[in-house]
Structure formats: C-alpha cells, structure tokens
Amino acid sequence: MLLCDIGNTSFHFYDDTQGRDYREDAAAFDPAGVTLPVYYINVNASLQSRLEMLENWTDLRPCINWHDYYATMGIDRVAACEAVEEGVIVDAGSAITVDVVRGGRFQGGFIYPGVSALAETYHRISPRLDSSFNFDMQLDKMPKNTRDAISYGALGLLAKEVSGYGLPVYLTGGDASLLMPLFSTPNYEPLLLFSGMKKIIQKAGLC
Amino acid sequence: MLLCDIGNTSFHFYDDTQGRDYREDAAAFDPAGVTLPVYYINVNASLQSRLEMLENWTDLRPCINWHDYYATMGIDRVAACEAVEEGVIVDAGSAITVDVVRGGRFQGGFIYPGVSALAETYHRISPRLDSSFNFDMQLDKMPKNTRDAISYGALGLLAKEVSGYGLPVYLTGGDASLLMPLFSTPNYEPLLLFSGMKKIIQKAGLC
C-alpha cells in the first residue's frame, strides 16, 4: 500500500510495505504512472480533478469524520490530528500550523507564517532587520540585541504559546528539525501525517 | 520648540507650543526650510548627513544614556522607553516593537512584523490564507475557523505575550488603534515618543 500527502510543491509518498518515504516534484510528477493502490490526501486544488480520474488513487477526504473539525480546515492538519491522542502538533512548512488534541479530539488550532516566510517578512520591512534567526535563544529573558529581538518576535512567542499548553509537542513538516531547539522534549515525527492516514484508513474499514 | 521623529516614510513633528502634531512626507520634505529650533530623533540613515549640516536641528542621540540600552537599538524605541516608568510599549508601525520598562529601566524587548507585513505574508504563502484579521478574536479559546486561526497566529500570540507581563500596556505608532481591541485596558498614546524626547531634553539640560 502507498500513502501520499499531496501539497503545493510535492507528492510525499510513504511505502507502507518497505517502510520508506520519498518525494516527487508536484509540477513534474504524473500520478497516472503509479500502478499500485494509493490512498491520498490533497491540498493542491489544481491536481484534484486529475486524481479523481485515476481508479487506483483513493481520496481519504470522504473517510474523515468532519464533525470533529471544520469544513475549511486543511486535510493535512486533520490527518496529523488523527495520529495523536493527546498533544500539540506543530507542522512547520510554508506555514506553521499548530493544532491541539485532547482525549483524541481536536480542540482548535492556529496558522502562523513559516520560517522562510518570516525571514522574508523581516527582510522586506527593513534591511536592518535582515538577520538569521537564533533558534537557541533563551525564552525566559527579554532580548537585548537585534538578532535575539527578531528571533524572539518571530519564533519565541510561538514556542512559548506551544509549550504553554502543557501537552506533548509533536514536530512535523519540512522545517521540524529547525524548531527542535525551541522545545524542551519535543517528539520529532516527520512521518506523523502518514500515521494519521493509516488510522483514517483503518477507521473507515478500507483495509 | 519643535520635536521631530524621523522615520523611513515621514517626518513626524510635534509643536510643543501649540500642542499639535503633523507629518511631512520624507521623500519630498526639505528640513532646511524649517527656521525654528528642532530636536530630532532619526532612524532614516539616508537623511542623517543632511540633518547634521543644519544648525537649528539638534540630534538627541548623543543625549541618551546608552548604558541602559543596546547600541543597535532603534532610537525611536529608546525615546518611547524614556517616556514610561513602568509598562510595556507596543509601537505598531511597519514593524511592531515591544519593549518592557520596569522602575524606569529598559528590561529588553522584541521586534514583530507589522500588521500590513503580516497580512502580506499570509497572502504570499497561499491565497487560501488571504483573509482580513479579526481584531476582536477571543484569546481564551482555540480557533476553529480559518479567519480566527490566522488572526490568532498573527496577532493573538502577540497580544497574549504583551498582556502576560502584567504591566500597563502603552500603544503607539500608526497601527496603534487597530490593536486596541486585543488588550483589556490599553493606554492609547499616539504622541508617546514626543513625551520621551521631552524627558531626554530635560535630562540633558538642553532647555
């Protein structure tokens, strides 16, 4: 069985039999070339009609109990929430989504700009704010230099909010490893969405 | 006496005798046309050499006791801190600077993107995140819709951090009024920097 998390820039596959994941470029990859059965989630609207024409590609969207979520919530966030019984999920990509799950139920979440988007934002405001982030900043001390003042503004507030829930922290997404130093005992889970997809498949009795 | 806070886009004047403030466009305004004595702070590097040639324009930078601050700190932030004995200053412009003062001493601060920069950032990440901010969001509830999820990420974390210091909140800068609903009892002080400049002048014995 293949699982696939489709975003705006890539098809992220997980081969459940071999236990390995790999990515294909969204612009160049032809999903019709895959012959194995694929269960997928997709946030890339421009690809949806092509995917629906392929018999071996099964969209997991209809299998989700949307009662626990909201209609416009990204299905990648939903899949991550399905993977966790108790915790706060930080999915760090072009945006950073933060979602809280207690007792297996989604409690709400928020959307923060991604690390690259934040760096670009400071650069655009002023060249004087063009500094690399210090991911090892001290969160219990107010900054007294420009680099820390920017780092604390960009990422310190986020780290404090996430830690403040008092729940296990799950980091996933392309920038997850960058954010590791901001948390005391984070769980680094690059394949978290695929765990959630497997649970959705099991709940729906698809396999 | 005229006070002037010079930024990248404008000369912001305060006429102390008449008690009124007004702005001039930085690109078009000629400071040599002013004949009254002017005390100024300036963060616009491209204007500094012209200002230094004008005898009636006095830079307040050398009058500041920099021991309490750090060398690369914006002088506008310093002036705001000088105005306050105890509190957190939120100066909302192209960037939002947040500075904490206790017992008349700067404790540290951070730099957050401004409201327009944040809106542009979400728009650039994805058109699906292109939503006006809800400044009346509830901060004690996790969001369960896209607009609130974005608003909470963009401004809720900032509001919680600022309120968390347990100090009086002073709002200044061009977007100060936008941020008002995020705080329970904020002090709206559009002329805060000029209060600070007057204190700097008095301390330095310039008048």
mmCIF file with all atom_site columns, N, CA and C in Angstrom, chain B residues 29 48 90 98 100 115 200:
data_model
loop_
_atom_site.group_PDB
_atom_site.id
_atom_site.type_symbol
_atom_site.label_atom_id
_atom_site.label_alt_id
_atom_site.label_comp_id
_atom_site.label_asym_id
_atom_site.label_entity_id
_atom_site.label_seq_id
_atom_site.pdbx_PDB_ins_code
_atom_site.Cartn_x
_atom_site.Cartn_y
_atom_site.Cartn_z
_atom_site.occupancy
_atom_site.B_iso_or_equiv
_atom_site.pdbx_formal_charge
_atom_site.auth_seq_id
_atom_site.auth_comp_id
_atom_site.auth_asym_id
_atom_site.auth_atom_id
_atom_site.pdbx_PDB_model_num
ATOM 1  N N  . PHE B 1 29  ? 9.971  66.302 1.673  1.00 0.00 ? 29  PHE B N  1
ATOM 2  C CA . PHE B 1 29  ? 10.161 67.398 2.624  1.00 0.00 ? 29  PHE B CA 1
ATOM 3  C C  . PHE B 1 29  ? 11.621 67.857 2.700  1.00 0.00 ? 29  PHE B C  1
ATOM 4  N N  . GLN B 1 48  ? 20.615 61.453 7.472  1.00 0.00 ? 48  GLN B N  1
ATOM 5  C CA . GLN B 1 48  ? 21.404 61.909 8.618  1.00 0.00 ? 48  GLN B CA 1
ATOM 6  C C  . GLN B 1 48  ? 22.425 63.000 8.262  1.00 0.00 ? 48  GLN B C  1
ATOM 7  N N  . VAL B 1 90  ? 4.053  49.084 23.022 1.00 0.00 ? 90  VAL B N  1
ATOM 8  C CA . VAL B 1 90  ? 3.838  48.432 21.740 1.00 0.00 ? 90  VAL B CA 1
ATOM 9  C C  . VAL B 1 90  ? 3.782  49.532 20.691 1.00 0.00 ? 90  VAL B C  1
ATOM 10 N N  . VAL B 1 98  ? 8.130  45.803 20.755 1.00 0.00 ? 98  VAL B N  1
ATOM 11 C CA . VAL B 1 98  ? 7.549  45.631 22.086 1.00 0.00 ? 98  VAL B CA 1
ATOM 12 C C  . VAL B 1 98  ? 8.690  45.756 23.090 1.00 0.00 ? 98  VAL B C  1
ATOM 13 N N  . VAL B 1 100 ? 9.837  46.455 27.275 1.00 0.00 ? 100 VAL B N  1
ATOM 14 C CA . VAL B 1 100 ? 9.396  46.395 28.667 1.00 0.00 ? 100 VAL B CA 1
ATOM 15 C C  . VAL B 1 100 ? 10.262 47.320 29.519 1.00 0.00 ? 100 VAL B C  1
ATOM 16 N N  . VAL B 1 115 ? 1.365  44.936 11.098 1.00 0.00 ? 115 VAL B N  1
ATOM 17 C CA . VAL B 1 115 ? 0.079  44.370 10.674 1.00 0.00 ? 115 VAL B CA 1
ATOM 18 C C  . VAL B 1 115 ? 0.027  44.191 9.153  1.00 0.00 ? 115 VAL B C  1
ATOM 19 N N  . ILE B 1 200 ? 14.186 63.349 27.551 1.00 0.00 ? 200 ILE B N  1
ATOM 20 C CA . ILE B 1 200 ? 15.608 63.285 27.175 1.00 0.00 ? 200 ILE B CA 1
ATOM 21 C C  . ILE B 1 200 ? 16.204 64.704 27.167 1.00 0.00 ? 200 ILE B C  1
#
